[in-house]
Short mmCIF file of C-alpha atoms and ligand atoms in Angstrom, two decimals:
data_model
loop_
_atom_site.label_atom_id
_atom_site.label_comp_id
_atom_site.label_asym_id
_atom_site.label_seq_id
_atom_site.Cartn_x
_atom_site.Cartn_y
_atom_site.Cartn_z
CA MET A 5 0.03 -0.13 -0.28
CA ALA A 6 1.27 3.94 0.30
CA ILE A 7 0.71 5.00 -3.29
CA TRP A 8 -1.95 7.57 -3.04
CA LEU A 9 -3.81 8.72 -6.64
CA HIS A 10 -5.03 12.34 -6.09
CA GLU A 11 -8.32 13.07 -8.03
CA GLY A 12 -8.56 16.93 -8.29
CA HIS A 13 -12.11 17.88 -8.74
CA THR A 14 -12.67 21.65 -8.01
CA PRO A 15 -10.26 23.89 -6.14
CA GLY A 16 -11.78 23.24 -2.55
CA TYR A 17 -12.26 19.22 -3.41
CA SER A 18 -9.98 16.14 -4.17
CA VAL A 19 -10.10 12.67 -3.58
CA ASN A 20 -7.86 10.24 -2.90
CA TRP A 21 -7.42 6.91 -4.24
CA GLY A 22 -5.41 3.98 -2.26
CA VAL A 23 -3.29 2.08 -5.24
CA THR A 24 -1.52 -0.89 -4.63
CA ALA A 25 0.32 -1.14 -8.32
CA ILE A 26 0.45 1.06 -11.39
CA LEU A 27 0.13 -1.66 -13.97
CA HIS A 28 0.48 0.58 -17.06
CA ARG A 29 0.78 4.32 -17.07
CA GLU A 30 1.81 6.05 -20.88
CA ILE A 31 1.31 9.72 -22.07
CA THR A 32 -0.93 8.91 -25.50
CA PRO A 33 -1.51 11.53 -28.19
CA PHE A 34 -4.92 12.46 -26.70
CA GLN A 35 -4.45 12.16 -22.68
CA GLU A 36 -2.23 10.42 -20.13
CA LEU A 37 -3.73 6.36 -19.45
CA ALA A 38 -3.47 4.54 -16.41
CA ILE A 39 -4.52 1.33 -15.05
CA VAL A 40 -3.97 1.21 -11.34
CA GLU A 41 -5.11 -1.84 -9.29
CA THR A 42 -6.60 0.01 -6.11
CA THR A 43 -7.02 -1.34 -2.84
CA GLU A 44 -10.89 -1.15 -2.72
CA TRP A 45 -11.98 -1.06 -5.80
CA GLY A 46 -10.03 -3.51 -7.84
CA ARG A 47 -8.57 -2.43 -11.66
CA ALA A 48 -9.74 1.29 -12.33
CA LEU A 49 -8.87 3.09 -15.78
CA VAL A 50 -7.76 6.52 -15.28
CA LEU A 51 -7.34 9.21 -18.12
CA ASP A 52 -6.08 12.61 -17.21
CA GLY A 53 -5.61 11.81 -13.40
CA VAL A 54 -9.81 11.18 -13.27
CA LEU A 55 -11.05 8.03 -12.40
CA GLN A 56 -13.00 6.67 -15.41
CA THR A 57 -14.29 3.16 -14.31
CA THR A 58 -13.35 0.58 -11.27
CA GLU A 59 -13.71 -3.38 -11.55
CA LYS A 60 -16.39 -2.90 -8.29
CA ASP A 61 -18.40 -0.71 -9.22
CA GLU A 62 -18.98 -0.38 -13.12
CA PHE A 63 -21.96 -1.99 -13.54
CA ILE A 64 -23.42 0.63 -12.01
CA TYR A 65 -22.89 3.31 -15.19
CA HIS A 66 -22.42 0.83 -17.47
CA GLU A 67 -25.75 -0.78 -16.96
CA MET A 68 -27.53 2.48 -16.79
CA MET A 69 -25.81 4.00 -19.41
CA ALA A 70 -26.95 1.07 -21.75
CA HIS A 71 -30.23 -0.46 -20.73
CA VAL A 72 -32.69 2.86 -20.27
CA ALA A 73 -32.27 3.04 -23.91
CA MET A 74 -32.08 -0.04 -25.00
CA SER A 75 -35.25 -1.03 -22.91
CA SER A 76 -37.34 1.45 -24.16
CA HIS A 77 -36.83 2.14 -27.72
CA PRO A 78 -39.37 -0.68 -29.45
CA ASP A 79 -37.11 -2.64 -31.75
CA PRO A 80 -33.10 -1.43 -31.04
CA ARG A 81 -31.28 -2.91 -33.87
CA ARG A 82 -28.30 -0.98 -34.77
CA VAL A 83 -26.24 1.10 -32.43
CA LEU A 84 -23.67 3.48 -31.95
CA ILE A 85 -21.37 4.36 -29.19
CA VAL A 86 -19.27 6.94 -28.99
CA GLY A 87 -16.31 6.66 -26.56
CA GLY A 88 -16.77 4.11 -23.91
CA GLY A 89 -13.39 2.51 -25.20
CA ASP A 90 -13.37 0.19 -22.72
CA GLY A 91 -16.42 -1.65 -23.51
CA GLY A 92 -18.20 -1.37 -20.55
CA VAL A 93 -21.42 -0.30 -22.63
CA LEU A 94 -20.67 -2.35 -25.45
CA ARG A 95 -20.65 -5.35 -23.42
CA GLU A 96 -23.96 -4.42 -22.04
CA VAL A 97 -25.65 -2.99 -25.29
CA LEU A 98 -24.69 -6.99 -26.55
CA LYS A 99 -26.93 -8.22 -24.01
CA HIS A 100 -29.83 -7.19 -25.85
CA PRO A 101 -30.87 -10.11 -28.04
CA ARG A 102 -31.94 -7.66 -30.93
CA VAL A 103 -28.65 -5.94 -31.23
CA GLU A 104 -27.34 -6.77 -34.99
CA ARG A 105 -24.66 -4.53 -35.24
CA VAL A 106 -22.77 -2.18 -32.50
CA ASP A 107 -20.22 0.71 -33.68
CA LEU A 108 -18.26 1.99 -31.20
CA VAL A 109 -16.21 5.27 -32.26
CA GLU A 110 -13.51 5.68 -29.49
CA ILE A 111 -10.60 8.48 -30.12
CA ASP A 112 -7.83 6.84 -28.31
CA ARG A 113 -6.82 3.87 -29.57
CA ARG A 114 -4.45 3.08 -26.88
CA VAL A 115 -7.88 2.81 -24.90
CA VAL A 116 -8.98 -0.23 -26.25
CA GLU A 117 -5.80 -1.98 -26.22
CA LEU A 118 -5.40 -1.59 -22.79
CA CYS A 119 -8.51 -2.61 -21.51
CA ARG A 120 -8.57 -5.33 -23.31
CA GLU A 121 -5.26 -6.04 -21.48
CA PHE A 122 -6.12 -5.42 -18.20
CA LEU A 123 -9.63 -5.02 -17.82
CA PRO A 124 -10.96 -8.19 -19.91
CA ALA A 125 -13.84 -8.47 -17.69
CA ILE A 126 -15.09 -5.07 -18.84
CA ALA A 127 -13.76 -5.41 -22.36
CA CYS A 128 -15.10 -8.73 -23.34
CA GLY A 129 -17.52 -7.49 -25.84
CA PHE A 130 -14.60 -6.22 -28.49
CA SER A 131 -14.54 -9.83 -29.67
CA ASP A 132 -18.45 -10.16 -30.45
CA ALA A 133 -18.60 -10.70 -34.01
CA ARG A 134 -21.75 -7.46 -34.00
CA ALA A 135 -19.15 -5.29 -32.59
CA ASN A 136 -17.50 -3.10 -35.00
CA ILE A 137 -14.86 -0.99 -33.55
CA VAL A 138 -13.47 2.44 -35.68
CA ILE A 139 -10.91 4.40 -34.08
CA ALA A 140 -11.57 7.91 -35.41
CA ASP A 141 -12.76 11.40 -34.02
CA GLY A 142 -16.78 10.96 -33.09
CA LEU A 143 -17.54 14.31 -34.58
CA GLN A 144 -15.68 13.49 -37.32
CA TYR A 145 -17.61 10.45 -37.72
CA ILE A 146 -21.04 11.26 -36.98
CA GLU A 147 -20.40 13.73 -39.72
CA ASP A 148 -19.72 11.79 -42.25
CA CYS A 149 -22.19 9.12 -40.99
CA ARG A 150 -24.77 8.21 -43.88
CA ASP A 151 -26.10 4.94 -42.36
CA PRO A 152 -28.37 5.93 -39.26
CA TYR A 153 -28.81 4.28 -35.90
CA ASP A 154 -31.84 3.20 -33.72
CA VAL A 155 -29.16 4.21 -30.63
CA LEU A 156 -26.54 6.44 -30.16
CA ILE A 157 -24.83 6.67 -26.72
CA VAL A 158 -22.18 8.91 -25.75
CA ASP A 159 -19.65 7.36 -23.55
CA SER A 160 -17.65 10.57 -22.96
CA SER A 161 -14.95 11.79 -20.17
CA ASP A 162 -15.22 14.98 -18.84
CA PRO A 163 -15.52 18.48 -21.21
CA VAL A 164 -11.92 18.63 -20.86
CA GLY A 165 -9.32 17.17 -23.19
CA PRO A 166 -10.60 14.77 -26.19
CA ALA A 167 -14.27 14.86 -25.11
CA GLU A 168 -14.74 18.54 -25.50
CA GLY A 169 -16.42 18.35 -28.89
CA LEU A 170 -19.24 15.63 -27.46
CA PHE A 171 -20.80 18.51 -25.25
CA GLY A 172 -21.01 21.04 -27.95
CA ALA A 173 -24.37 21.96 -29.89
CA ARG A 174 -22.62 21.25 -33.47
CA PHE A 175 -22.30 17.40 -32.48
CA TYR A 176 -25.92 17.31 -31.03
CA ARG A 177 -27.20 18.68 -34.53
CA GLN A 178 -24.97 16.06 -36.47
CA ALA A 179 -26.45 13.42 -33.41
CA ALA A 180 -30.48 14.18 -34.55
CA ARG A 181 -28.95 13.31 -38.53
CA ALA A 182 -27.51 10.12 -37.39
CA LEU A 183 -30.84 8.92 -35.67
CA LYS A 184 -33.14 6.69 -37.67
CA PRO A 185 -36.93 8.09 -37.36
CA GLY A 186 -37.78 6.36 -33.57
CA GLY A 187 -34.14 6.75 -32.91
CA MET A 188 -32.96 7.67 -29.29
CA MET A 189 -29.68 9.26 -28.12
CA VAL A 190 -28.32 9.27 -24.17
CA ALA A 191 -25.18 10.78 -22.98
CA GLN A 192 -23.53 11.14 -19.54
CA ALA A 193 -24.44 14.14 -18.06
CA GLU A 194 -21.91 14.78 -15.25
CA SER A 195 -22.91 15.33 -11.88
CA PRO A 196 -25.45 17.81 -10.72
CA THR A 197 -24.19 18.87 -7.46
CA PHE A 198 -20.53 19.61 -8.67
CA PHE A 199 -20.67 20.93 -12.26
CA PRO A 200 -23.91 22.06 -12.38
CA GLN A 201 -23.06 24.10 -15.99
CA ASP A 202 -21.66 21.07 -17.15
CA PHE A 203 -24.67 19.19 -16.41
CA THR A 204 -27.14 21.94 -17.88
CA ARG A 205 -25.42 21.94 -20.90
CA VAL A 206 -26.45 18.78 -21.63
CA ALA A 207 -29.63 18.84 -20.77
CA ALA A 208 -29.55 21.88 -23.26
CA ASN A 209 -28.52 20.32 -25.89
CA MET A 210 -30.72 17.56 -25.79
CA ARG A 211 -33.62 19.72 -25.51
CA GLN A 212 -33.03 21.98 -27.89
CA THR A 213 -32.11 19.03 -30.31
CA PHE A 214 -35.12 16.49 -29.34
CA PRO A 215 -38.86 16.76 -29.05
CA ILE A 216 -38.38 14.62 -26.06
CA ALA A 217 -35.64 14.98 -23.47
CA ARG A 218 -35.46 13.61 -19.99
CA ILE A 219 -32.75 13.88 -17.32
CA TYR A 220 -32.20 10.52 -15.06
CA LEU A 221 -29.98 9.38 -12.32
CA ALA A 222 -27.78 6.91 -10.95
CA CYS A 223 -25.59 6.33 -7.58
CA VAL A 224 -22.41 5.73 -8.98
CA PRO A 225 -19.73 5.79 -5.50
CA THR A 226 -16.30 6.27 -7.42
CA TYR A 227 -17.66 9.52 -9.64
CA VAL A 228 -17.61 12.86 -7.53
CA SER A 229 -20.18 13.28 -5.60
CA GLY A 230 -21.42 9.62 -6.42
CA HIS A 231 -24.76 11.47 -7.42
CA TRP A 232 -24.61 10.86 -11.55
CA ALA A 233 -26.92 12.15 -14.02
CA PHE A 234 -27.47 10.82 -17.70
CA ALA A 235 -29.78 13.15 -20.65
CA ILE A 236 -31.55 11.19 -22.78
CA GLY A 237 -33.59 12.64 -26.00
CA SER A 238 -35.76 10.85 -27.91
CA THR A 239 -37.31 11.66 -31.65
CA VAL A 240 -40.93 9.28 -30.95
CA HIS A 241 -41.20 7.07 -27.84
CA ASP A 242 -40.51 8.62 -24.39
CA PRO A 243 -37.82 6.77 -22.34
CA CYS A 244 -39.31 7.04 -18.98
CA ALA A 245 -40.26 3.25 -19.15
CA PRO A 246 -39.12 0.24 -20.71
CA ALA A 247 -41.49 -0.75 -23.75
CA ALA A 248 -43.44 -3.09 -23.63
CA THR A 249 -41.28 -5.37 -26.13
CA ALA A 250 -38.49 -4.92 -23.89
CA PRO A 251 -36.93 -8.58 -23.45
CA PRO A 252 -35.81 -9.45 -19.78
CA ILE A 253 -31.88 -9.34 -19.45
CA ALA A 254 -30.88 -11.80 -17.05
CA GLY A 255 -28.15 -11.19 -14.40
CA LEU A 256 -28.25 -7.05 -14.36
CA ARG A 257 -27.25 -6.00 -11.12
CA TYR A 258 -28.27 -2.30 -10.84
CA TYR A 259 -30.64 -1.82 -13.80
CA SER A 260 -34.62 -3.52 -13.52
CA PRO A 261 -37.66 -2.17 -15.35
CA GLU A 262 -38.42 -0.54 -11.58
CA VAL A 263 -35.17 0.98 -11.60
CA HIS A 264 -35.51 2.51 -14.76
CA ARG A 265 -39.02 4.40 -13.82
CA ALA A 266 -37.50 5.41 -10.60
CA ALA A 267 -34.71 6.81 -12.08
CA PHE A 268 -36.37 9.61 -13.92
CA VAL A 269 -38.06 11.18 -10.72
CA LEU A 270 -35.58 13.92 -10.15
CA PRO A 271 -35.09 15.69 -6.61
CA PRO A 272 -36.18 19.92 -6.31
CA TYR A 273 -33.13 20.76 -6.25
CA ILE A 274 -32.34 19.10 -9.92
CA ARG A 275 -35.29 20.31 -11.45
CA ALA A 276 -34.75 24.20 -10.18
CA LEU A 277 -31.53 23.51 -12.00
CA LEU A 278 -33.09 22.81 -15.42
CA ALA A 279 -35.89 24.89 -14.72
CA ALA A 280 -33.26 28.17 -14.43
CA GLU A 281 -31.26 27.17 -17.57
CA ALA A 282 -34.49 26.92 -19.67
CA GLY A 283 -35.74 29.98 -18.54
CA GLU A 284 -32.44 31.74 -19.11
CA CYS A 285 -32.79 30.56 -22.84
CA GLY A 286 -36.78 31.49 -22.29
CA GLU A 287 -37.42 27.87 -23.04
CA HIS A 288 -39.75 25.01 -21.14
CA PRO A 289 -37.61 22.93 -19.23
CA LEU A 290 -37.61 19.25 -19.55
CA GLN A 291 -39.88 17.09 -19.01
CA ASP A 292 -39.53 15.54 -15.86
CA GLY A 293 -41.22 12.78 -13.24
CA PRO A 294 -42.34 9.19 -14.89
N1 AG3 B 15 -16.98 8.09 -18.51
C1 AG3 B 15 -17.75 8.99 -17.33
C2 AG3 B 15 -16.68 9.68 -16.86
C3 AG3 B 15 -16.96 10.41 -15.96
C4 AG3 B 15 -15.89 10.62 -14.62
N2 AG3 B 15 -15.98 12.12 -14.24
C5 AG3 B 15 -15.49 12.50 -13.27
N3 AG3 B 15 -15.76 11.79 -11.79
N4 AG3 B 15 -15.27 13.69 -13.13
C6 AG3 B 15 -16.37 7.21 -18.07
C7 AG3 B 15 -16.39 5.75 -19.39
C8 AG3 B 15 -16.52 4.54 -18.77
N5 AG3 B 15 -17.20 3.63 -19.88
#
């Protein structure tokens, strides 16, 4: 024991993770990448000093990124994941029996290669015949996209560094074009308590892009504040409950149809954040509640 990984979040708040071994560390063309063995959370992927996923609680984030949209879309066959180079969202999406093809677009080849090597339980979906991995910039990929998708999932890091473009209005305009009629898009929307501006920015992008836009929440213990938001936009189907056609998925540990519905119930302070942001734009806030 005795190495401490210092994760700074705001000028007045940081988290220290006990680390027993640094399994790999390098500077890629895009970011500093480390894979560490933590004392309590299993192995973890760390990008630019921010913990992205741990073996112990990754299921929460990955199940909630994948199954809310996959279960509320009535017939999800073609799926695009932007980011998500650790493979966790991919693994979950592939559990849906209707899925025919998943394109995963990751900007940093080394994230995929090293997660396959050091985090095989998370990265197992990469060897599935339905998975197609593209190493490219997500923004460019989506601008060039000519073959639209049923579901688009944006599993990005924070809006500094390589993921910055994925938080911009331009990306959202292109994303809407890359969806089939009936399509849905979900994006991780940061911590409403620690990063309210990033959170409301994602919410605003979703609201300004889709006729139906909602926020849902999950408890991700290893992300700052533990209180994590997701934004979902939909062209036709309301994502606040599973579709009647949603197949039961065995073996999930956080997502369930009940959790799906409950995740859309927002505490008043989050509704107030959303209402204030929409009011500044002279618009109605997102739909809330189930
Ligand atoms: N994607 C979201 C990580 C955000 C963490 N941010 C933070 N703790 N400030 C992670 C990728 C997992 N597949």
